[in-house]
Short mmCIF file of C-alpha atoms and ligand atoms in Angstrom, two decimals:
data_model
loop_
_atom_site.label_atom_id
_atom_site.label_comp_id
_atom_site.label_asym_id
_atom_site.label_seq_id
_atom_site.Cartn_x
_atom_site.Cartn_y
_atom_site.Cartn_z
CA MET A 1 30.18 51.40 16.98
CA GLU A 2 31.27 52.47 20.16
CA LYS A 3 28.19 53.37 21.02
CA ILE A 4 26.64 50.06 19.59
CA VAL A 5 28.88 48.29 21.01
CA SER A 6 28.85 49.65 24.49
CA LEU A 7 25.09 49.07 24.77
CA CYS A 8 25.33 45.57 23.33
CA LYS A 9 28.29 44.69 26.80
CA ARG A 10 26.13 46.95 29.00
CA ARG A 11 21.95 45.87 27.97
CA GLY A 12 23.75 41.91 27.52
CA PHE A 13 23.29 41.45 23.72
CA ILE A 14 26.61 40.82 23.13
CA PHE A 15 29.45 39.95 25.74
CA GLN A 16 33.89 38.79 24.61
CA SER A 17 34.22 35.69 24.52
CA SER A 18 36.17 34.62 26.94
CA GLU A 19 36.85 38.37 28.90
CA ILE A 20 38.04 37.88 32.08
CA TYR A 21 40.88 36.54 30.76
CA GLY A 22 41.35 39.14 28.53
CA GLY A 23 38.90 38.04 25.30
CA LEU A 24 39.76 34.61 23.19
CA ASN A 25 40.42 37.49 19.84
CA GLY A 26 37.20 36.50 16.93
CA VAL A 27 35.01 34.75 19.22
CA TRP A 28 31.44 36.46 21.41
CA ASP A 29 29.09 35.25 23.82
CA TYR A 30 25.55 36.04 22.97
CA GLY A 31 24.52 37.24 25.54
CA PRO A 32 19.75 37.15 26.89
CA LEU A 33 19.13 39.07 24.40
CA GLY A 34 21.66 38.55 22.42
CA THR A 35 20.62 34.11 22.39
CA GLU A 36 16.61 35.19 22.16
CA LEU A 37 17.62 38.17 19.10
CA LYS A 38 19.82 35.13 17.51
CA ASN A 39 16.96 32.87 17.77
CA ASN A 40 14.32 34.81 16.55
CA LEU A 41 16.22 35.04 12.83
CA LYS A 42 17.25 31.23 13.15
CA GLN A 43 13.60 30.56 13.05
CA TYR A 44 12.05 32.63 10.89
CA TRP A 45 14.69 31.85 8.23
CA TRP A 46 13.45 28.46 8.68
CA ARG A 47 10.37 29.27 8.98
CA VAL A 48 10.69 30.48 5.10
CA ILE A 49 13.33 28.39 3.58
CA VAL A 50 12.05 24.88 5.35
CA ARG A 51 8.22 24.94 6.89
CA GLU A 52 6.24 27.92 4.87
CA ARG A 53 7.78 25.74 1.55
CA ASP A 54 7.23 21.77 -0.07
CA ASP A 55 10.33 21.37 -1.21
CA VAL A 56 12.88 22.50 0.94
CA VAL A 57 13.92 19.20 4.09
CA GLY A 58 16.45 20.33 6.82
CA LEU A 59 19.99 19.22 8.27
CA ASP A 60 22.01 19.08 10.76
CA GLY A 61 25.42 17.46 10.25
CA ALA A 62 27.70 17.91 11.89
CA ILE A 63 30.71 19.57 13.06
CA LEU A 64 33.60 17.92 13.17
CA THR A 65 34.32 16.91 9.05
CA HIS A 66 36.48 14.00 7.30
CA PRO A 67 39.54 15.52 6.02
CA ALA A 68 38.04 13.28 2.57
CA VAL A 69 35.13 15.89 2.15
CA LEU A 70 37.57 18.61 2.07
CA LYS A 71 39.65 17.30 0.40
CA ALA A 72 37.06 17.13 -2.26
CA SER A 73 35.81 19.92 -1.65
CA GLY A 74 39.16 21.53 -2.10
CA HIS A 75 39.09 23.15 1.50
CA VAL A 76 42.49 21.96 2.40
CA ASP A 77 44.21 22.64 -0.67
CA THR A 78 43.06 26.13 -1.37
CA PHE A 79 40.74 27.70 1.36
CA THR A 80 43.61 30.30 2.51
CA ASP A 81 43.75 33.89 2.25
CA PRO A 82 47.31 35.31 1.11
CA MET A 83 48.53 36.73 4.79
CA VAL A 84 52.65 39.02 4.97
CA ASP A 85 54.55 39.16 8.47
CA CYS A 86 55.11 43.24 9.59
CA ARG A 87 58.33 42.60 10.86
CA THR A 88 57.85 46.14 12.75
CA CYS A 89 55.23 45.50 14.25
CA LYS A 90 55.35 41.45 14.01
CA ALA A 91 51.68 41.76 13.67
CA ARG A 92 50.13 39.24 10.57
CA LEU A 93 47.95 40.47 7.63
CA ARG A 94 46.00 39.91 5.17
CA SER A 95 47.27 40.95 2.16
CA ASP A 96 44.80 42.77 0.11
CA GLN A 97 44.02 45.21 3.91
CA LEU A 98 46.22 46.12 3.81
CA ALA A 99 47.09 50.17 4.07
CA GLU A 100 48.51 52.55 0.40
CA LYS A 101 50.56 55.03 0.36
CA ASN A 102 51.58 56.59 -2.24
CA GLY A 103 51.48 53.21 -3.91
CA VAL A 104 52.90 51.62 -1.43
CA LYS A 105 51.82 48.80 1.20
CA GLN A 106 52.29 49.33 4.73
CA CYS A 107 51.25 47.99 8.26
CA PRO A 108 47.97 48.94 9.33
CA ASN A 109 48.88 48.92 13.18
CA CYS A 110 52.17 51.20 12.80
CA GLY A 111 52.87 52.40 8.88
CA GLY A 112 55.52 49.74 8.33
CA LYS A 113 56.53 49.13 5.30
CA ASP A 114 58.48 46.08 5.96
CA LEU A 115 56.35 43.27 4.88
CA THR A 116 57.33 39.84 4.04
CA GLU A 117 56.57 38.64 0.35
CA ALA A 118 52.44 37.48 0.72
CA ARG A 119 52.39 34.44 1.62
CA PRO A 120 48.62 31.41 1.50
CA PHE A 121 47.12 30.99 4.58
CA ASN A 122 44.84 28.01 5.14
CA LEU A 123 41.88 29.58 7.30
CA MET A 124 40.74 25.53 8.30
CA PHE A 125 41.18 24.46 12.22
CA GLN A 126 42.96 21.67 12.99
CA THR A 127 41.93 18.74 15.46
CA GLN A 128 42.69 15.49 16.38
CA MET A 129 40.54 12.87 16.56
CA GLY A 130 40.62 9.91 20.20
CA ALA A 131 44.03 9.52 21.60
CA SER A 132 47.55 8.62 18.56
CA ALA A 133 48.37 11.66 16.96
CA ASP A 134 48.50 10.63 13.34
CA PRO A 135 48.37 11.55 10.91
CA ALA A 136 44.77 9.39 10.36
CA SER A 137 43.56 11.25 13.41
CA ILE A 138 43.10 14.35 11.76
CA ALA A 139 39.60 16.12 11.60
CA TYR A 140 39.12 19.73 10.95
CA LEU A 141 35.87 22.00 12.52
CA ARG A 142 33.59 22.52 9.67
CA PRO A 143 34.35 25.31 7.26
CA GLU A 144 31.04 26.09 6.19
CA THR A 145 27.75 23.82 6.63
CA ALA A 146 27.14 23.81 2.75
CA GLN A 147 29.50 20.61 2.73
CA SER A 148 27.09 17.98 4.66
CA ILE A 149 24.28 18.53 2.27
CA PHE A 150 26.10 17.10 -0.26
CA VAL A 151 28.14 14.31 0.84
CA GLN A 152 24.35 13.29 3.03
CA PHE A 153 22.74 14.24 -1.36
CA LYS A 154 21.80 11.09 -1.34
CA ASN A 155 20.52 9.84 2.01
CA VAL A 156 17.92 12.78 2.05
CA LEU A 157 16.91 12.58 -1.54
CA ASP A 158 16.13 8.60 -0.72
CA VAL A 159 14.15 10.07 2.23
CA SER A 160 12.85 12.59 1.50
CA ARG A 161 11.53 11.55 -1.85
CA LYS A 162 11.61 14.82 -3.63
CA LYS A 163 11.11 15.68 -7.25
CA LEU A 164 13.49 18.37 -8.43
CA PRO A 165 14.01 21.07 -8.14
CA PHE A 166 14.47 21.12 -4.64
CA GLY A 167 16.36 21.85 -1.53
CA ILE A 168 18.65 20.53 1.56
CA ALA A 169 18.83 23.63 4.79
CA GLN A 170 20.94 23.57 7.15
CA ILE A 171 21.72 26.02 10.06
CA GLY A 172 24.57 25.93 11.88
CA LYS A 173 27.93 26.44 13.39
CA ALA A 174 31.04 26.88 11.14
CA PHE A 175 35.20 28.06 12.08
CA ARG A 176 37.58 30.01 10.21
CA ASN A 177 41.05 31.05 11.69
CA GLU A 178 40.80 34.77 10.24
CA ILE A 179 44.65 36.29 9.80
CA ASN A 180 42.90 39.28 10.87
CA PRO A 181 38.91 39.02 12.42
CA ARG A 182 37.52 42.99 12.52
CA ASN A 183 34.40 45.11 13.49
CA PHE A 184 32.67 43.44 16.23
CA THR A 185 31.68 40.00 15.25
CA PHE A 186 31.56 40.88 11.36
CA ARG A 187 34.52 38.74 10.90
CA SER A 188 34.28 35.50 13.17
CA ARG A 189 36.50 32.75 13.89
CA GLU A 190 33.87 30.89 15.18
CA PHE A 191 30.04 31.46 14.27
CA GLU A 192 26.70 30.77 12.65
CA GLN A 193 25.46 30.01 8.78
CA MET A 194 22.24 28.91 7.74
CA GLU A 195 22.83 27.64 4.09
CA LEU A 196 20.40 25.94 1.95
CA GLU A 197 21.41 23.58 -1.08
CA TYR A 198 19.09 24.34 -3.77
CA PHE A 199 19.46 21.40 -6.28
CA CYS A 200 17.76 22.13 -9.98
CA ARG A 201 18.35 20.94 -13.00
CA PRO A 202 21.50 22.60 -15.47
CA GLU A 203 18.52 24.69 -17.54
CA GLN A 204 17.39 26.05 -14.53
CA GLY A 205 20.09 27.05 -12.67
CA MET A 206 20.11 30.89 -13.92
CA ASP A 207 16.53 31.31 -13.07
CA LEU A 208 16.90 29.89 -9.69
CA LEU A 209 19.42 31.80 -8.78
CA ALA A 210 17.30 35.04 -9.85
CA TYR A 211 14.42 33.77 -8.17
CA TRP A 212 16.53 33.01 -4.89
CA LEU A 213 17.80 36.66 -4.70
CA LYS A 214 14.89 37.79 -4.92
CA GLU A 215 13.71 35.84 -1.96
CA ARG A 216 16.42 36.70 0.57
CA ILE A 217 15.78 40.34 -0.53
CA LYS A 218 12.54 40.39 0.60
CA PHE A 219 13.74 38.05 3.93
CA TYR A 220 15.62 41.11 5.25
CA GLU A 221 12.94 43.36 4.07
CA GLU A 222 10.19 41.09 5.98
CA ILE A 223 12.73 40.86 9.87
CA GLY A 224 12.93 45.06 9.47
CA ILE A 225 16.29 45.54 7.82
CA SER A 226 15.82 49.11 5.71
CA ARG A 227 15.83 48.18 1.82
CA LYS A 228 17.66 51.52 1.41
CA ARG A 229 20.72 49.26 3.23
CA LEU A 230 21.08 47.54 1.10
CA HIS A 231 22.48 46.44 -2.18
CA ILE A 232 23.24 43.96 -4.28
CA LEU A 233 27.04 43.36 -6.18
CA ASP A 234 27.00 41.36 -9.23
CA VAL A 235 30.12 39.28 -8.83
CA PRO A 236 32.59 40.48 -12.13
CA GLU A 237 32.95 36.87 -13.49
CA LYS A 238 37.57 37.04 -12.82
CA GLU A 239 36.90 36.55 -8.45
CA ARG A 240 34.19 34.64 -8.05
CA ALA A 241 34.60 30.91 -7.31
CA PHE A 242 36.43 29.22 -11.19
CA TYR A 243 33.68 26.62 -11.02
CA SER A 244 30.16 29.84 -10.49
CA LYS A 245 28.45 30.38 -13.54
CA GLY A 246 27.09 34.23 -11.86
CA THR A 247 27.16 35.24 -8.34
CA PHE A 248 25.13 37.97 -6.16
CA ASP A 249 26.52 38.94 -3.09
CA ILE A 250 23.73 41.05 -0.44
CA GLU A 251 25.64 43.72 1.64
CA TYR A 252 24.61 46.17 4.19
CA GLU A 253 25.44 49.52 4.91
CA PHE A 254 27.21 49.10 8.27
CA PRO A 255 28.63 51.79 10.30
CA PHE A 256 32.43 50.12 9.15
CA GLY A 257 31.38 50.50 5.59
CA ARG A 258 29.37 48.08 2.88
CA GLN A 259 29.76 45.05 3.83
CA GLU A 260 28.56 41.17 2.79
CA LEU A 261 25.83 39.32 4.52
CA GLU A 262 24.72 36.85 2.16
CA GLY A 263 26.26 35.64 -0.91
CA VAL A 264 23.67 33.71 -3.13
CA ALA A 265 25.49 30.92 -5.59
CA TYR A 266 25.23 29.50 -9.04
CA ARG A 267 27.37 26.56 -7.90
CA THR A 268 26.83 24.40 -11.23
CA ASP A 269 27.04 20.81 -10.79
CA TYR A 270 30.58 21.49 -8.93
CA ASP A 271 30.10 19.80 -5.17
CA LEU A 272 28.38 16.66 -6.16
CA GLN A 273 30.60 15.95 -9.20
CA GLN A 274 34.09 16.16 -6.80
CA HIS A 275 32.14 14.18 -4.20
CA ILE A 276 31.26 11.59 -7.10
CA LYS A 277 34.69 11.87 -8.32
CA THR A 278 36.41 11.26 -4.86
CA SER A 279 33.93 9.09 -3.11
CA GLY A 280 33.93 6.94 -6.18
CA LYS A 281 29.45 6.83 -5.11
CA VAL A 282 27.23 7.57 -7.07
CA LEU A 283 25.44 10.79 -5.55
CA ASP A 284 22.62 11.77 -8.84
CA TYR A 285 19.41 11.76 -9.74
CA PHE A 286 16.82 9.52 -11.81
CA ASP A 287 14.45 11.30 -13.96
CA GLU A 288 11.17 9.22 -13.87
CA GLU A 289 9.49 11.20 -16.91
CA THR A 290 13.05 10.87 -19.15
CA LYS A 291 13.98 8.07 -17.77
CA GLU A 292 18.06 9.33 -17.58
CA ARG A 293 19.79 10.44 -14.77
CA VAL A 294 21.35 13.37 -13.69
CA VAL A 295 23.85 15.12 -11.63
CA PRO A 296 21.50 18.01 -9.74
CA HIS A 297 23.63 21.92 -10.48
CA VAL A 298 23.33 23.42 -7.53
CA VAL A 299 21.71 27.82 -6.34
CA GLU A 300 23.11 28.39 -2.32
CA PRO A 301 21.66 31.03 -0.82
CA SER A 302 24.43 31.80 2.21
CA ALA A 303 23.46 33.91 4.20
CA GLY A 304 25.86 34.76 8.16
CA VAL A 305 23.84 33.73 11.62
CA ASP A 306 26.15 36.90 13.24
CA ARG A 307 25.80 38.94 10.53
CA ALA A 308 22.48 39.00 9.92
CA VAL A 309 22.19 40.07 13.31
CA LEU A 310 24.67 42.32 13.93
CA ALA A 311 22.70 44.74 10.91
CA LEU A 312 19.77 44.10 12.88
CA ILE A 313 20.94 45.71 15.79
CA CYS A 314 23.63 48.77 13.81
CA ASP A 315 19.54 48.80 11.64
CA ALA A 316 17.32 49.01 15.10
CA TYR A 317 19.45 51.79 16.47
CA ASP A 318 18.40 54.90 17.10
CA GLU A 319 18.01 58.27 18.88
CA ASP A 320 14.92 60.00 19.24
CA SER A 321 13.89 62.85 22.39
CA ALA A 322 10.88 61.51 25.03
CA PRO A 323 9.93 63.42 27.59
CA ASP A 324 11.32 62.57 31.27
CA GLU A 325 9.05 62.27 34.85
CA LYS A 326 8.08 66.48 35.23
CA GLY A 327 7.76 66.53 31.51
CA LYS A 328 11.26 67.43 30.27
CA MET A 329 11.94 66.60 27.22
CA GLU A 330 15.70 63.96 27.00
CA THR A 331 16.89 61.85 24.92
CA ARG A 332 15.63 58.40 24.39
CA VAL A 333 18.20 55.50 22.91
CA VAL A 334 15.57 52.84 21.25
CA MET A 335 16.41 49.82 19.38
CA ARG A 336 13.30 50.24 17.11
CA PHE A 337 13.67 45.94 16.27
CA HIS A 338 11.12 44.41 13.74
CA PRO A 339 8.11 42.78 16.34
CA ARG A 340 8.70 39.51 14.68
CA MET A 341 12.31 39.43 15.61
CA ALA A 342 12.61 41.78 19.01
CA PRO A 343 13.74 39.77 22.49
CA ILE A 344 11.17 40.13 24.11
CA LYS A 345 8.12 41.18 22.42
CA CYS A 346 5.97 42.66 25.50
CA ALA A 347 6.59 44.44 29.59
CA VAL A 348 4.63 44.06 31.76
CA PHE A 349 4.21 46.71 34.95
CA PRO A 350 1.93 47.13 38.17
CA LEU A 351 1.69 50.96 37.72
CA LEU A 352 3.25 50.78 41.27
CA ARG A 353 5.32 48.51 43.26
CA ASN A 354 3.39 48.35 46.28
CA LYS A 355 -0.10 47.73 46.60
CA GLU A 356 -0.84 45.16 45.98
CA ALA A 357 -3.50 43.95 44.14
CA LEU A 358 -1.59 46.07 41.29
CA VAL A 359 0.79 43.87 41.76
CA ALA A 360 -0.96 40.41 41.61
CA LYS A 361 -3.36 41.30 38.50
CA ALA A 362 0.26 42.18 36.68
CA ARG A 363 1.68 38.27 37.74
CA GLU A 364 -1.58 37.42 35.70
CA VAL A 365 -0.95 39.62 32.92
CA GLN A 366 1.80 37.68 32.47
CA ALA A 367 1.37 34.75 33.16
CA LEU A 368 -1.30 34.86 31.40
CA LEU A 369 0.27 35.70 28.28
CA ARG A 370 4.14 33.92 28.62
CA PRO A 371 2.41 30.48 26.63
CA HIS A 372 2.76 33.01 23.53
CA MET A 373 5.55 35.06 24.25
CA ASN A 374 9.10 36.78 25.67
CA VAL A 375 7.21 38.21 28.08
CA PHE A 376 9.82 40.44 30.84
CA TYR A 377 8.08 41.63 34.77
CA ASP A 378 9.55 44.75 36.16
CA GLU A 379 8.11 46.76 38.97
CA GLY A 380 11.82 49.09 40.55
CA SER A 381 11.49 52.18 39.87
CA ALA A 382 9.20 54.45 38.18
CA ILE A 383 6.67 53.85 34.94
CA GLY A 384 8.91 56.16 32.53
CA ARG A 385 12.51 54.83 33.60
CA ARG A 386 11.03 51.55 32.85
CA TYR A 387 9.17 52.63 29.16
CA ARG A 388 13.78 54.09 29.08
CA ARG A 389 14.42 50.79 29.74
CA GLN A 390 12.56 48.57 28.11
CA ASP A 391 13.03 51.21 24.52
CA GLU A 392 16.97 50.61 24.60
CA ILE A 393 16.17 47.02 24.06
CA GLY A 394 13.52 47.02 21.32
CA THR A 395 10.53 45.48 23.39
CA PRO A 396 8.02 46.14 20.87
CA PHE A 397 4.91 47.05 23.52
CA GLY A 398 3.99 47.61 26.86
CA VAL A 399 1.63 46.37 29.35
CA THR A 400 1.02 48.84 32.56
CA ILE A 401 -1.91 47.63 35.41
CA ASP A 402 -3.81 50.64 37.14
CA PHE A 403 -6.43 51.69 39.54
CA GLU A 404 -8.57 51.58 36.37
CA THR A 405 -7.77 47.34 35.96
CA LEU A 406 -8.98 46.79 39.61
CA GLY A 407 -12.51 48.52 38.56
CA GLU A 408 -11.55 51.38 40.86
CA LYS A 409 -12.42 54.34 38.11
CA GLY A 410 -15.09 53.09 36.72
CA GLU A 411 -16.56 49.26 35.97
CA GLU A 412 -16.91 49.58 32.33
CA LEU A 413 -13.06 49.79 33.22
CA ARG A 414 -12.55 46.91 35.22
CA ASP A 415 -10.05 43.76 33.63
CA THR A 416 -8.62 46.67 30.54
CA VAL A 417 -5.04 47.56 30.80
CA THR A 418 -2.37 50.36 28.43
CA LEU A 419 -1.20 48.51 25.91
CA ARG A 420 1.59 51.14 24.70
CA ASP A 421 3.75 51.38 21.68
CA ARG A 422 6.85 51.70 21.29
CA ASP A 423 8.09 53.96 18.91
CA SER A 424 5.10 56.15 18.45
CA MET A 425 4.51 55.73 22.77
CA LYS A 426 0.83 55.70 22.01
CA GLN A 427 -1.20 53.97 24.16
CA GLU A 428 -4.17 52.58 23.99
CA ARG A 429 -6.96 51.32 26.49
CA VAL A 430 -7.49 47.58 26.00
CA ALA A 431 -8.75 44.18 27.66
CA ILE A 432 -6.56 41.61 29.21
CA LYS A 433 -8.76 38.58 27.94
CA ASP A 434 -8.14 40.25 24.19
CA LEU A 435 -3.83 40.86 24.92
CA PRO A 436 -2.98 37.36 23.77
CA GLU A 437 -4.03 37.85 20.34
CA ILE A 438 -3.64 41.39 20.61
CA ILE A 439 -0.47 40.95 20.58
CA SER A 440 1.18 37.37 19.31
CA SER A 441 -0.77 39.50 15.12
CA ARG A 442 1.68 41.76 16.06
CA ILE A 443 5.00 40.12 16.29
CA ARG A 444 4.11 37.19 13.83
N1 GAP B 1 28.97 28.06 1.58
C1 GAP B 1 29.69 28.47 0.77
C2 GAP B 1 30.15 30.03 2.78
O1 GAP B 1 30.52 29.46 3.27
P1 GAP B 1 30.76 32.79 2.44
O2 GAP B 1 30.62 33.63 1.58
O3 GAP B 1 31.99 32.05 2.28
O4 GAP B 1 30.35 30.56 1.64
C3 GAP B 1 28.40 32.50 3.30
O5 GAP B 1 30.10 32.37 3.64
C4 GAP B 1 28.89 33.57 3.98
O6 GAP B 1 29.06 33.50 5.48
C5 GAP B 1 29.09 35.67 4.31
O7 GAP B 1 27.86 36.68 3.56
C6 GAP B 1 29.27 34.81 6.16
O8 GAP B 1 27.34 35.65 5.90
C7 GAP B 1 28.93 34.42 6.68
N2 GAP B 1 30.95 34.95 6.97
C8 GAP B 1 31.99 34.13 6.42
N3 GAP B 1 32.50 33.60 7.08
C9 GAP B 1 32.24 34.27 8.42
C10 GAP B 1 33.66 35.03 9.41
N4 GAP B 1 34.47 35.24 9.63
N5 GAP B 1 32.30 35.57 10.44
C11 GAP B 1 31.34 35.07 10.45
N6 GAP B 1 30.73 35.76 9.74
C12 GAP B 1 30.84 34.80 8.00
#
């Protein structure tokens, strides 16, 4: 894991937030490459969940949330983790993450056994709205994106005129005051979720749970996560939320252990019923065929953006060997991102930087590709070193402009370039005019 964390910082995927002031615990900033990777992930999720389907529409709800919403959902009263204090080193710990030796609970920091009783700690971040500081001005930073979907259910249904089953999808920030943020970005206090609330008739719930579990596994495979590192946990009834009739956790084998990437849960009609009860408003669906009003049930695939990004990074990291400038084999660090996810799709290199005609042609190729994909231009240092730098950040394609391109080795090669594949390191000669389509077809 250290190698991955250090590469993330060195190459600009992920930085500690507020680092120059000592860092803010559990909060992370994404650097230039991390931002691209995260955007590619979110865009692909949006593409397959919303744009390529007739039955799902989107929502972009507010982060600041009315306390009544979170009172109705149960978050104000029960969104807690059990917390204990270590009286020896003063650490605050989640009681379910304590170390245990010979049946005795211990502080994982100092080994101390003098621990307080566990007490519930609410994970929500509370803030004040407006200038007065009375209890009526309390608002919360949302702990999940789902609640605005339930609260806006009727408005979205009225404008979209969808028939059951249909879904409302959202990508956005969520905040939890985790007692013990850890494992790099895995457990953060500020993170992003990609959530779908898929509304259906009660009798469709269990089948749709199975359907969405399959769809979501397919999604992780399509973004390049290896199937053998993905696991499905059928959450036993006693560990599920009391209103859930079935929940599956999709887990990934991180270097620090097998951990949850996403939950796929059949939440029945719990959320809508709670908001109906608390708000007194009608949040139901009128069935034109049966002329009946029903409160829809919901199946929810809820994924963490940051966890999926971390899984992409862990899964892509690889070391192999490649020849250096003198043909001697050396270790090559290569991020084997699926081309669809790779932050930079193609690097463009003039063979030599002091040959004006090569540089001009390379700039032309860069301009040709730019409208289609994220391109990086690099003319510094030897070509082999430039390839290595791109391998380390997972750029799947490299285009080199050489003397053949200029027509100096025969007219038939004029305006052709070498296209190098990151994984096989093989090069093919292709015409410049064909590059946009060749590369686009491989990154879609
Ligand atoms: N609406 C349901 C819900 O929020 P959850 O299991 O609490 O369910 C869903 O969260 C997903 O959000 C998790 O599977 C995980 O990927 C992500 N997530 C939750 N807490 C997180 C945290 N502290 N840091 C990063 N991601 C988190």
